[in-house]
Coordinates of C-alpha atoms and ligand atoms in Angstrom, one line a residue:
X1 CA 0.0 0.0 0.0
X2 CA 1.2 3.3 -1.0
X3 CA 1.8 5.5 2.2
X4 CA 1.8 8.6 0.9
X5 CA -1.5 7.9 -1.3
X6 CA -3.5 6.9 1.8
X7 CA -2.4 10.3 3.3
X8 CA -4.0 11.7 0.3
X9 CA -6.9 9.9 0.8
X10 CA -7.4 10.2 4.3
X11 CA -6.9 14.2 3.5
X12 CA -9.7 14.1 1.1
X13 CA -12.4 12.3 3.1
X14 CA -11.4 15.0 5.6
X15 CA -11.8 17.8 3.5
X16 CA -15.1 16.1 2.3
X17 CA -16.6 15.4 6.0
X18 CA -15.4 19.0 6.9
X19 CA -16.9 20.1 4.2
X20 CA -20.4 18.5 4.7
X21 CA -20.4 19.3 8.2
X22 CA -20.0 23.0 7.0
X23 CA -22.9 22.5 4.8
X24 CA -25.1 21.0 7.3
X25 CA -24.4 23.4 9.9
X26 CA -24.8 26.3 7.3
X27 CA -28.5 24.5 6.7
X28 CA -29.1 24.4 10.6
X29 CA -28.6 27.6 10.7
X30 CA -30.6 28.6 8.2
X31 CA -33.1 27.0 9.2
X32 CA -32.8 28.2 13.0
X33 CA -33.0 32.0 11.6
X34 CA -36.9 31.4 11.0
X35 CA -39.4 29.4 12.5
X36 CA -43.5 30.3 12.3
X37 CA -44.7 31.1 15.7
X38 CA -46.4 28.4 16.9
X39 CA -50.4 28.3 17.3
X40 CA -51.0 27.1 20.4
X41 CA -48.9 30.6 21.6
X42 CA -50.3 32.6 19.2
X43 CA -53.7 31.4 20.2
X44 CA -53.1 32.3 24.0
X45 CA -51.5 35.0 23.4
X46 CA -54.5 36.4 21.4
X47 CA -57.1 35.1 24.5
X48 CA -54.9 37.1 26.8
X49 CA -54.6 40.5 24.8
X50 CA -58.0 40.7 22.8
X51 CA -59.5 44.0 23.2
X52 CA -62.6 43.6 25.6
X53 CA -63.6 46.8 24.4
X54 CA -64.9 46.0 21.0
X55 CA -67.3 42.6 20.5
X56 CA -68.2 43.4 17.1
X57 CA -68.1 44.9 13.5
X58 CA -69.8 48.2 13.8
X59 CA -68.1 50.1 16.4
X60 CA -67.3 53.7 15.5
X61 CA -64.6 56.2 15.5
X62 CA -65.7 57.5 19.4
X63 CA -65.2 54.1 20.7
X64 CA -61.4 53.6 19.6
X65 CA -60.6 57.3 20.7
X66 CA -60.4 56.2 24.4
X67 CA -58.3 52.9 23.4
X68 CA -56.1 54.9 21.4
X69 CA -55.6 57.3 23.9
X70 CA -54.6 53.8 26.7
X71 CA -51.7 53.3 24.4
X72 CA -50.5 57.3 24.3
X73 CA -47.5 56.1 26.7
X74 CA -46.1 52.9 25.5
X75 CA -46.8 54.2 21.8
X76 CA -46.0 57.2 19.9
X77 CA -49.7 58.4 19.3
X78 CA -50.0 61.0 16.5
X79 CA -53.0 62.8 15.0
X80 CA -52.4 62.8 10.9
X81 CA -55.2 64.8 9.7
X82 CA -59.1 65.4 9.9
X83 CA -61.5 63.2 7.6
X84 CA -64.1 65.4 5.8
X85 CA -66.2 65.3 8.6
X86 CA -63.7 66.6 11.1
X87 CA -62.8 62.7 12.6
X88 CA -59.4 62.5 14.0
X89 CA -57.0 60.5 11.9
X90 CA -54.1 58.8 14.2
X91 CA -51.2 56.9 14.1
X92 CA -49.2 54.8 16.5
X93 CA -45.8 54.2 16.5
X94 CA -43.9 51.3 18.1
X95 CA -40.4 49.9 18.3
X96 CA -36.9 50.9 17.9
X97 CA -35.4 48.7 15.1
X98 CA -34.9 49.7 11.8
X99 CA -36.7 47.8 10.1
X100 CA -39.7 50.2 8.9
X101 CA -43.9 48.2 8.7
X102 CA -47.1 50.7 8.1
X103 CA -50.0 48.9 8.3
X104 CA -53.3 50.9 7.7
X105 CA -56.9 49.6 7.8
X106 CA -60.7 50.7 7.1
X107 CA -60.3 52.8 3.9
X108 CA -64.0 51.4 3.4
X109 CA -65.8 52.2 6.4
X110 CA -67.8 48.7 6.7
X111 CA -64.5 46.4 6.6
X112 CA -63.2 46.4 9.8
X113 CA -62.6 43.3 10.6
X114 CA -58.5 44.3 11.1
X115 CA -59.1 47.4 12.7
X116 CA -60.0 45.2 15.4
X117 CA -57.2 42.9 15.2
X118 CA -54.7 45.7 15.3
X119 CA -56.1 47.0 19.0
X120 CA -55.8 43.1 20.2
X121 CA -52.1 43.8 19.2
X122 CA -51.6 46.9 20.6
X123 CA -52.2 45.1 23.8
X124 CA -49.9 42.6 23.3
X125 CA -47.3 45.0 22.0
X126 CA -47.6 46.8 25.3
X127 CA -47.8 43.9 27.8
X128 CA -45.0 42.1 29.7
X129 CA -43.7 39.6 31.9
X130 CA -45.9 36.7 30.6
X131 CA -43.3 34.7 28.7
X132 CA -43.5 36.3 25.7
X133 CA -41.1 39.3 26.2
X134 CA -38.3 37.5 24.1
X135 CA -40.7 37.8 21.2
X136 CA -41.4 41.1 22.0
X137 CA -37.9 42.4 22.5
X138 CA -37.5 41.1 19.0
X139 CA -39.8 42.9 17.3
X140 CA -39.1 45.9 19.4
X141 CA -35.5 45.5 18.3
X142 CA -36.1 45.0 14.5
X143 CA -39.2 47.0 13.8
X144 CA -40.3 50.5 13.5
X145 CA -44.3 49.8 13.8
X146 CA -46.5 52.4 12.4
X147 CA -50.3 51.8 12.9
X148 CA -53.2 53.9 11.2
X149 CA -56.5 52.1 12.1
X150 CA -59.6 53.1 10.3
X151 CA -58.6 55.4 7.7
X152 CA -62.2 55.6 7.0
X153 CA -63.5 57.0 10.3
X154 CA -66.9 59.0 8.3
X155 CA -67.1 55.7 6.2
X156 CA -67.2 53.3 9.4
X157 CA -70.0 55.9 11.3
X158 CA -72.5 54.8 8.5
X159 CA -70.8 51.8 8.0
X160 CA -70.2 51.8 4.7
X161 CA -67.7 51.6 2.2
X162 CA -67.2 55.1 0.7
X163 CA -65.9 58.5 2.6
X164 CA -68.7 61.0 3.0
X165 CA -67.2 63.1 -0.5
X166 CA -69.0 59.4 -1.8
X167 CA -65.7 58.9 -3.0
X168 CA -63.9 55.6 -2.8
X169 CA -60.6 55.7 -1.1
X170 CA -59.5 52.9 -2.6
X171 CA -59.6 54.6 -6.0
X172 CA -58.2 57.9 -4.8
X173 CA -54.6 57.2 -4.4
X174 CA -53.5 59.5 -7.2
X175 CA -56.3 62.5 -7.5
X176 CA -56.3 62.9 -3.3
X177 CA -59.3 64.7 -3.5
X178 CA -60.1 63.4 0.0
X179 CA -58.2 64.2 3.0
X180 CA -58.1 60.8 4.1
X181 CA -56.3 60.0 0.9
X182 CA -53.9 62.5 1.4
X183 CA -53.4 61.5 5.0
X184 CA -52.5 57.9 3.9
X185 CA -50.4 59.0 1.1
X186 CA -48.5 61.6 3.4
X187 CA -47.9 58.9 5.8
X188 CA -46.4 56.8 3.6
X189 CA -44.2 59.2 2.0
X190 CA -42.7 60.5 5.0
X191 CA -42.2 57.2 6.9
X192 CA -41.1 55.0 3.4
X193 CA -41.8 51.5 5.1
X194 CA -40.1 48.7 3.6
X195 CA -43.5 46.8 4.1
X196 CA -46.8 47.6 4.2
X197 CA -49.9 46.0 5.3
X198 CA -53.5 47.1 3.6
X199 CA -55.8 45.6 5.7
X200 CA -59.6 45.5 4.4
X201 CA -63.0 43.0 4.0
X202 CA -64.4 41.1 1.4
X203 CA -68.1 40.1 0.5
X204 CA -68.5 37.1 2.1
X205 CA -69.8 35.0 -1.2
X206 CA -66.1 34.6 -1.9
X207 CA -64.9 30.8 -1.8
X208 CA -61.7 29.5 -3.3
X209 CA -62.2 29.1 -6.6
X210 CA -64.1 25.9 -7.6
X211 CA -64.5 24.7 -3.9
X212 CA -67.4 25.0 -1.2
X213 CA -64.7 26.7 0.5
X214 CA -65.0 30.2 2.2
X215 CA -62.1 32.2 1.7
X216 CA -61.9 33.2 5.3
X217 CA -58.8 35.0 4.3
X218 CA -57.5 36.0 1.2
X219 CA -54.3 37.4 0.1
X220 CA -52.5 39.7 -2.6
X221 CA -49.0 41.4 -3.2
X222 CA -50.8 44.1 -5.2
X223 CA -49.3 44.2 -9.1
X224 CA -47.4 48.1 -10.0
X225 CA -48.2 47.9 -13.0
X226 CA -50.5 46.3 -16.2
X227 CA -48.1 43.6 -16.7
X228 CA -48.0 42.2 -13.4
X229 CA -44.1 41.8 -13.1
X230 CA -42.5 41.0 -10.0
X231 CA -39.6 43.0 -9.4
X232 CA -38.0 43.0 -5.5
X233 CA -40.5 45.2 -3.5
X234 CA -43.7 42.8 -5.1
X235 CA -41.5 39.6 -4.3
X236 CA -40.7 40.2 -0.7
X237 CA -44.0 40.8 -0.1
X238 CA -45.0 37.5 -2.4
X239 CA -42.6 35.4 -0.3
X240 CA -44.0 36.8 2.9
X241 CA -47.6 35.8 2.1
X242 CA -46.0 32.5 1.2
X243 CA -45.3 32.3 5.3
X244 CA -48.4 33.7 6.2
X245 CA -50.6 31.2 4.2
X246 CA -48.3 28.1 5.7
X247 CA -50.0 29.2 9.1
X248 CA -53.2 30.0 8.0
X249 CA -53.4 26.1 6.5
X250 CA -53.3 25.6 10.2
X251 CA -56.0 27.6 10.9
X252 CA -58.4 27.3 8.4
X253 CA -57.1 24.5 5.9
X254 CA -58.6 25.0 2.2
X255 CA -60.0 28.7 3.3
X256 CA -57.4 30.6 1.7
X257 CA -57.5 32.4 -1.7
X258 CA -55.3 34.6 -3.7
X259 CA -57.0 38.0 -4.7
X260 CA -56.9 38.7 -8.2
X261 CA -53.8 40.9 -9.0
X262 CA -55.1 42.5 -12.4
X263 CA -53.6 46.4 -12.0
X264 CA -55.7 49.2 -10.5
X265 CA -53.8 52.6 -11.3
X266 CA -55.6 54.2 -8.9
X267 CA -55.7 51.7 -6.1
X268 CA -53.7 52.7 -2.9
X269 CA -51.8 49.0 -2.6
X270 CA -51.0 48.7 -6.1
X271 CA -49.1 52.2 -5.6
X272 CA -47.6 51.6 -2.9
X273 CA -46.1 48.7 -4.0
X274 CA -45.3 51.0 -7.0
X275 CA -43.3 53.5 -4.7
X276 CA -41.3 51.2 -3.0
X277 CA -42.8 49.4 0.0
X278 CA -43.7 46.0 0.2
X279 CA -47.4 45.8 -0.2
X280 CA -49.5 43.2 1.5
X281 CA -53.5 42.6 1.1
X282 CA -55.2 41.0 3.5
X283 CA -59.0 40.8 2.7
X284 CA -61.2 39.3 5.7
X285 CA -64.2 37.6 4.1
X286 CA -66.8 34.7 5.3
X287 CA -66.5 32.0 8.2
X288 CA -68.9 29.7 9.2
X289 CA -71.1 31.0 12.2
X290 CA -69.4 34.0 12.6
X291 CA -71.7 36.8 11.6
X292 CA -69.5 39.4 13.9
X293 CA -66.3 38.5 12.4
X294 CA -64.4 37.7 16.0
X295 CA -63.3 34.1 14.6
X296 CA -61.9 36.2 11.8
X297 CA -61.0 39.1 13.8
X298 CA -58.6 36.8 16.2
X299 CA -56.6 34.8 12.2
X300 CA -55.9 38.6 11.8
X301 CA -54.2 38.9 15.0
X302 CA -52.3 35.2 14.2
X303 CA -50.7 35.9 10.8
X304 CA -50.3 40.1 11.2
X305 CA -48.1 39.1 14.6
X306 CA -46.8 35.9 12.5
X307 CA -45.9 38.3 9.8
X308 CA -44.2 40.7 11.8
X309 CA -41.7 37.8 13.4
X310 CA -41.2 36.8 9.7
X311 CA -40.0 40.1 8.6
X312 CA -38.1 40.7 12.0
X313 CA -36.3 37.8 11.5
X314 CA -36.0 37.9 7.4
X315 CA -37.9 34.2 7.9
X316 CA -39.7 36.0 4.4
X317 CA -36.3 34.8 2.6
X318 CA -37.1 30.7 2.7
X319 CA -40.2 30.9 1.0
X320 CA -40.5 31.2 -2.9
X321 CA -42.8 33.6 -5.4
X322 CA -43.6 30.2 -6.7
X323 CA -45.1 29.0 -3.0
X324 CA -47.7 32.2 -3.0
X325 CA -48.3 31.7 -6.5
X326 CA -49.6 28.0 -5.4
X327 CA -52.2 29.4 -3.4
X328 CA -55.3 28.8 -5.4
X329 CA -57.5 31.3 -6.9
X330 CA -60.3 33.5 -4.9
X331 CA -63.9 32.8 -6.7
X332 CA -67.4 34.4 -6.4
X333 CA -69.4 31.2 -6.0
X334 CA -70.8 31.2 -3.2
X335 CA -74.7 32.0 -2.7
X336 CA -77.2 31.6 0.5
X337 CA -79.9 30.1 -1.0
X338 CA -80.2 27.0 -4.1
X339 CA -82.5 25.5 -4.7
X340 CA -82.4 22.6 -7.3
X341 CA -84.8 21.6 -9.7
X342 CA -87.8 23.4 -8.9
X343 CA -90.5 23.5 -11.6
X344 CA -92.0 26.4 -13.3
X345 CA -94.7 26.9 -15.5
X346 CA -94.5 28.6 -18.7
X347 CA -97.1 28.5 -21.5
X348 CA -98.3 25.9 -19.5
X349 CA -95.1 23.9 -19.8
X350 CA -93.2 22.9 -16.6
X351 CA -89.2 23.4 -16.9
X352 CA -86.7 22.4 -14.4
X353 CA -84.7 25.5 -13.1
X354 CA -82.0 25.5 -10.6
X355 CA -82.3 29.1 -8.7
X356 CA -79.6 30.7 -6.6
X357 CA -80.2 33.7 -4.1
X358 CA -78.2 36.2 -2.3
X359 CA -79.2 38.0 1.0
X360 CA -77.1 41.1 0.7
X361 CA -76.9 43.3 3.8
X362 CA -77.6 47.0 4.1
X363 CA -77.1 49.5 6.9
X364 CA -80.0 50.8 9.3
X365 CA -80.2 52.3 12.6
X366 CA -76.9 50.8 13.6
X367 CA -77.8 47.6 12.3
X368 CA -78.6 45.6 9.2
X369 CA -81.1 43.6 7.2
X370 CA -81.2 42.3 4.1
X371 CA -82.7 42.2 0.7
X372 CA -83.0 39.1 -0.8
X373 CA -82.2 38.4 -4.4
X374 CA -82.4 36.0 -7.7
X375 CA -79.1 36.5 -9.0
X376 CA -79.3 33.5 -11.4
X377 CA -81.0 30.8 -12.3
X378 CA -81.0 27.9 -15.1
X379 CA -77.7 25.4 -14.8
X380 CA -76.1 26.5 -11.7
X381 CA -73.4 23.9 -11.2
X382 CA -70.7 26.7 -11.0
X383 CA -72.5 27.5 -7.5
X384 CA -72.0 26.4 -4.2
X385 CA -74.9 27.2 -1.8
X386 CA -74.7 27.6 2.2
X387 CA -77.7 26.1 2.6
X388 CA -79.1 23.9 -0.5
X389 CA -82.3 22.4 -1.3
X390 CA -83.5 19.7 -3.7
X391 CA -86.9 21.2 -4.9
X392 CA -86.7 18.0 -7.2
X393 CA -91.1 17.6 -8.4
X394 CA -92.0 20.7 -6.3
X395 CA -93.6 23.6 -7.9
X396 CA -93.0 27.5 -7.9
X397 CA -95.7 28.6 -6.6
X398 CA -96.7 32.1 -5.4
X399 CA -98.1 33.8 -2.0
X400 CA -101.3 36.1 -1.1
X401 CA -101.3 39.2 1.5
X402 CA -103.2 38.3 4.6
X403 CA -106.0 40.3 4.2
X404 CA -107.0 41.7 8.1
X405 CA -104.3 44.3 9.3
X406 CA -102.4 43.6 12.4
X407 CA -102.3 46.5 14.5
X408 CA -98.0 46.3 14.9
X409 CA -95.0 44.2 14.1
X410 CA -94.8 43.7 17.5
X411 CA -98.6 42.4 17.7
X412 CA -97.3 38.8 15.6
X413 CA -95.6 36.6 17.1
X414 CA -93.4 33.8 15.6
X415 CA -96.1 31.3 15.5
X416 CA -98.4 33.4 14.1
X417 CA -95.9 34.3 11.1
X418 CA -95.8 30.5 11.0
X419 CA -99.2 29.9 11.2
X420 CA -100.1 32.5 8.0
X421 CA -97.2 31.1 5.7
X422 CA -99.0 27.2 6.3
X423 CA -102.0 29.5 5.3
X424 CA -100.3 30.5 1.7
X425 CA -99.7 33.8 3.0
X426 CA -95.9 35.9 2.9
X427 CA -97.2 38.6 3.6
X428 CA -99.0 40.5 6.5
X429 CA -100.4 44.4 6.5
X430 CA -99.6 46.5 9.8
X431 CA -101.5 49.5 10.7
X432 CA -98.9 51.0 12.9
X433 CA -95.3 51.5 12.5
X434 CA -93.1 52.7 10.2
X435 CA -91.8 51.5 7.0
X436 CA -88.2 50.0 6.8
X437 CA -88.6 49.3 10.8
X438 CA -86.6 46.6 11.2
X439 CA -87.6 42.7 12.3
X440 CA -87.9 39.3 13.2
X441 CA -90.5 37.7 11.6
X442 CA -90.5 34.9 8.9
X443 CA -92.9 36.7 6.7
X444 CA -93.1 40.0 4.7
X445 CA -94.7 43.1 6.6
X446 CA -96.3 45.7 4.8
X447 CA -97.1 49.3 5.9
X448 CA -96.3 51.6 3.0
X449 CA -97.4 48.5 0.3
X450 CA -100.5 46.3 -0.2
X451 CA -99.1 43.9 -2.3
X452 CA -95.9 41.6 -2.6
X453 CA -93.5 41.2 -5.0
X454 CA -91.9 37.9 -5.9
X455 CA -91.1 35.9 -9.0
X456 CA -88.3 33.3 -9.4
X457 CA -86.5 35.0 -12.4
X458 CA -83.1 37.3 -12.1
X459 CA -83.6 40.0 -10.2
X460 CA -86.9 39.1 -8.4
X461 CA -87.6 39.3 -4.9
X462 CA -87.3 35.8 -3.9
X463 CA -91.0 35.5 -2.5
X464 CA -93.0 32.3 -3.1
X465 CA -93.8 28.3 -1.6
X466 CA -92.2 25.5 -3.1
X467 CA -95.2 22.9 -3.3
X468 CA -95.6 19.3 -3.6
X469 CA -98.7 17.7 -5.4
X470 CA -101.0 21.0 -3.7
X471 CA -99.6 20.6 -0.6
X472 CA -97.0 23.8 0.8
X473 CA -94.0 22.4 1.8
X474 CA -91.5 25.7 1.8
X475 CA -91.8 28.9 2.2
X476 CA -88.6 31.6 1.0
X477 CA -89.6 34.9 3.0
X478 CA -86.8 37.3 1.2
X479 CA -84.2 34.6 0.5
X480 CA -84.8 33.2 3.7
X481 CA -85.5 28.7 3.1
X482 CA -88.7 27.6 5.8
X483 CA -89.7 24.2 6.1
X484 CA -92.9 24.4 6.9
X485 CA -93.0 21.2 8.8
X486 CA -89.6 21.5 10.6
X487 CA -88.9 25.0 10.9
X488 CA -85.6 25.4 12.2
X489 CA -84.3 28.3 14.7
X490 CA -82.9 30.8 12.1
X491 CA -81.8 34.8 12.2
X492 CA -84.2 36.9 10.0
X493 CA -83.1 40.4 9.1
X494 CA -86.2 41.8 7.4
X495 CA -87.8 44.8 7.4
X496 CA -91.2 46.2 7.1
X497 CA -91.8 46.8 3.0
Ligands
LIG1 ZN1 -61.9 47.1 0.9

């Protein structure tokens, strides 16, 4: 055996084993730099910060004032501006690091699912001494926070999307007719954030795309320009999303969609993104039960704080543009209300239809109801409905108006409501009260109207029984499915017509 050979030999396995070991220890480390927080301390984290304060979706620009002003001494709180109806504008600052984050939320008054989430963190930003303070320190260390909730505070007061100039914010970037635009813009020019966070609601009809599947949450780094490139700025913020969406299969596997990116030149997060800051859209929509949005409200808190750990930490780098482009398409499929295979007549001639209905919701008197609507009918295998009937050999078949007033809303009781629809009846006349009063009752109340609308083709009120062989066996009270026989306990959000 050559000796001098082996030497050579031995010297090259070392070189090899040193050099693995460098590799794998390079990989460790990598690896070490990031890790997603995990849920069972994001979740009690959230359960011990969440703002009592607020419980649900429409509270107004007077009852943040007060939480705002609780965080004047562990934040930097600033007033930005004046809405067009003289509403303060604020911001809060937090953290000494270098790394520069504006989130903004409620340019349209009635989304503000975040708004909510962001006072949850506030607390948590400001607590201590509850084993969470390493966290903390890091984000304190890394991050320059800057927080502008409800940017829509005129908007949020009627709870609705628009400022009270009736002018979309969204859509105002560039023109900054409205202060509140200007405000935003303003802020982000004079702080330049490396990220941003746009933090808003969508319609909860939205699934992802082809599925029965809400998307609870879904996701966009906003496109700069027509042809959607992806240059750094839109990447970082791609990757990022990438980490977000890993936790929020945790959370709420298959309810995740990707927002359409097509280019909107006048869209705040498509400029922003334009001017140089990371851009990240995060659109609350629908989850199951959770008409106040506090399930949703409380993911928010998970993947904003998740999201700020990732950028602390640069965790953003080990995910790909080719991860967030994975996540699957948002779609508009969702309806409240099929029904499939129920017969009309026409020229005497029965046809199958499948019908699907909306119950859209509109503002009043610091609540909501909602108007019922046909928005299709015919094949509707493209649709998935929350609740879904097979009105296989029923019949479309339409109501009467009770023809005695009652003297009030309040003078017909559930029952009752029940007892007239097994009658034929969907609707019942009131003497008293006023018109758009809002209520309870399974059937249509008239004050201002003797008669009923209702039809089953697009666009009708969806007013009429389904029956079988003569005999009623549904009624659908403005969208709203009965059973006639079984009834179930249900939420109506009528008003009187
Ligand atoms: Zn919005």
């Amino acid at each position: 055996m050559n000796y001098p050979m082996n030497i050579a030999k031995s010297l090259k396995f070392l070189t090899q084993t040193l050099f693995l070991l460098a590799l794998t220890a390079n990989l460790g480390f990598a690896q070490k730099t990031y890790s997603k927080l995990p849920v069972s301390q994001l979740q009690s984290v959230y359960e011990k910060y969440k703002e009592p304060a607020i419980a649900h979706r429409r509270f107004k620009h007077a009852d943040l004032q007060p939480l705002i002003q609780k965080h004047a001494s562990a934040f930097k709180v600033e007033k930005l501006g004046e809405s067009v109806d003289a509403r303060s504008i604020s911001s809060l600052d937090w953290g000494n690091g270098s790394i520069k984050v504006m989130l903004w939320s409620q340019m349209h008054g009635n989304e503000s699912t975040a708004t909510m989430a962001l006072f949850d963190l506030f607390n948590f930003l400001e607590g201590k001494n509850d084993g969470n303070d390493e966290l903390r320190n890091l984000l304190n260390s890394e991050l320059n926070l800057k927080f502008i909730p409800m940017i829509n505070p005129d908007g949020a007061e009627a709870f609705k999307r628009r400022n009270s100039l009736d002018i979309d914010l969204n859509r105002d970037a560039i023109s900054q007719i409205s202060p509140e635009a200007v405000i935003l813009k303003k802020a982000r020019d004079d702080f330049e954030p490396e990220f941003g966070f746009n933090l808003h609601d969508q319609q909860t009809y939205y699934n992802v795309v082809n599925t029965p599947k809400q998307a609870t949450i879904s996701l966009l780094a906003p496109a700069y320009n027509y042809e959607t490139e992806i240059n750094e700025v839109r990447g970082r913020a791609m990757k990022t999303i990438a980490g977000m969406n890993e936790l929020l299969q945790e959370l709420i596997p298959g309810g995740v969609g990707k927002y359409d990116d097509a280019f909107e030149p006048r869209a705040f997060g498509d400029n922003i993104q334009k001017w140089g800051t990371s851009t990240i859209l995060i659109e609350s929509g629908g989850y199951p039960n959770d008409p106040e949005k506090q399930e949703i409200r409380k993911i928010n808190f998970m993947i904003i704080l998740n999201a700020l750990h990732q950028i602390a930490t640069k965790g953003y780098e080990n995910y790909s543009t080719e991860q967030y482009f994975a996540i699957p398409d948002n779609g508009m499929q969702l309806v409240d209300l099929m029904i499939n295979e129920m017969q009309v007549k026409v020229n005497g001639k029965p046809y199958p239809i499948d019908l699907v209905i909306r119950r859209r919701e509109s503002e009043a008197n610091g609540s909501y109801y909602v108007s019922g609507s046909i928005d299709d009918l015919g094949d509707m295998q493209v649709y998935f409905g929350f609740e879904t009937l097979d009105a296989t050999g029923m019949e479309f078949t339409l109501g009467k108006v009770y023809p005695e007033a009652f003297e009030s809303v309040e003078s017909i009781s559930q029952e009752k409501a029940l007892e007239l629809l097994r009658g034929g009846f969907l609707a019942a006349k009131v003497k008293n009260g006023t018109a758009r009063q809002l209520h309870n009752l399974p059937i249509q109340v008239l004050k201002s109207t003797e008669k009923v609308s209702g039809g089953w083709m697009t666009g009708s009120a969806p007013n009429f029984f389904l029956s079988k062989d003569g005999q009623l066996k549904y009624a659908v009270v403005n969208g709203y499915l009965i059973d006639l026989q079984n009834p179930k306990t249900q939420e109506y959000k009528n008003r009187v017509l």
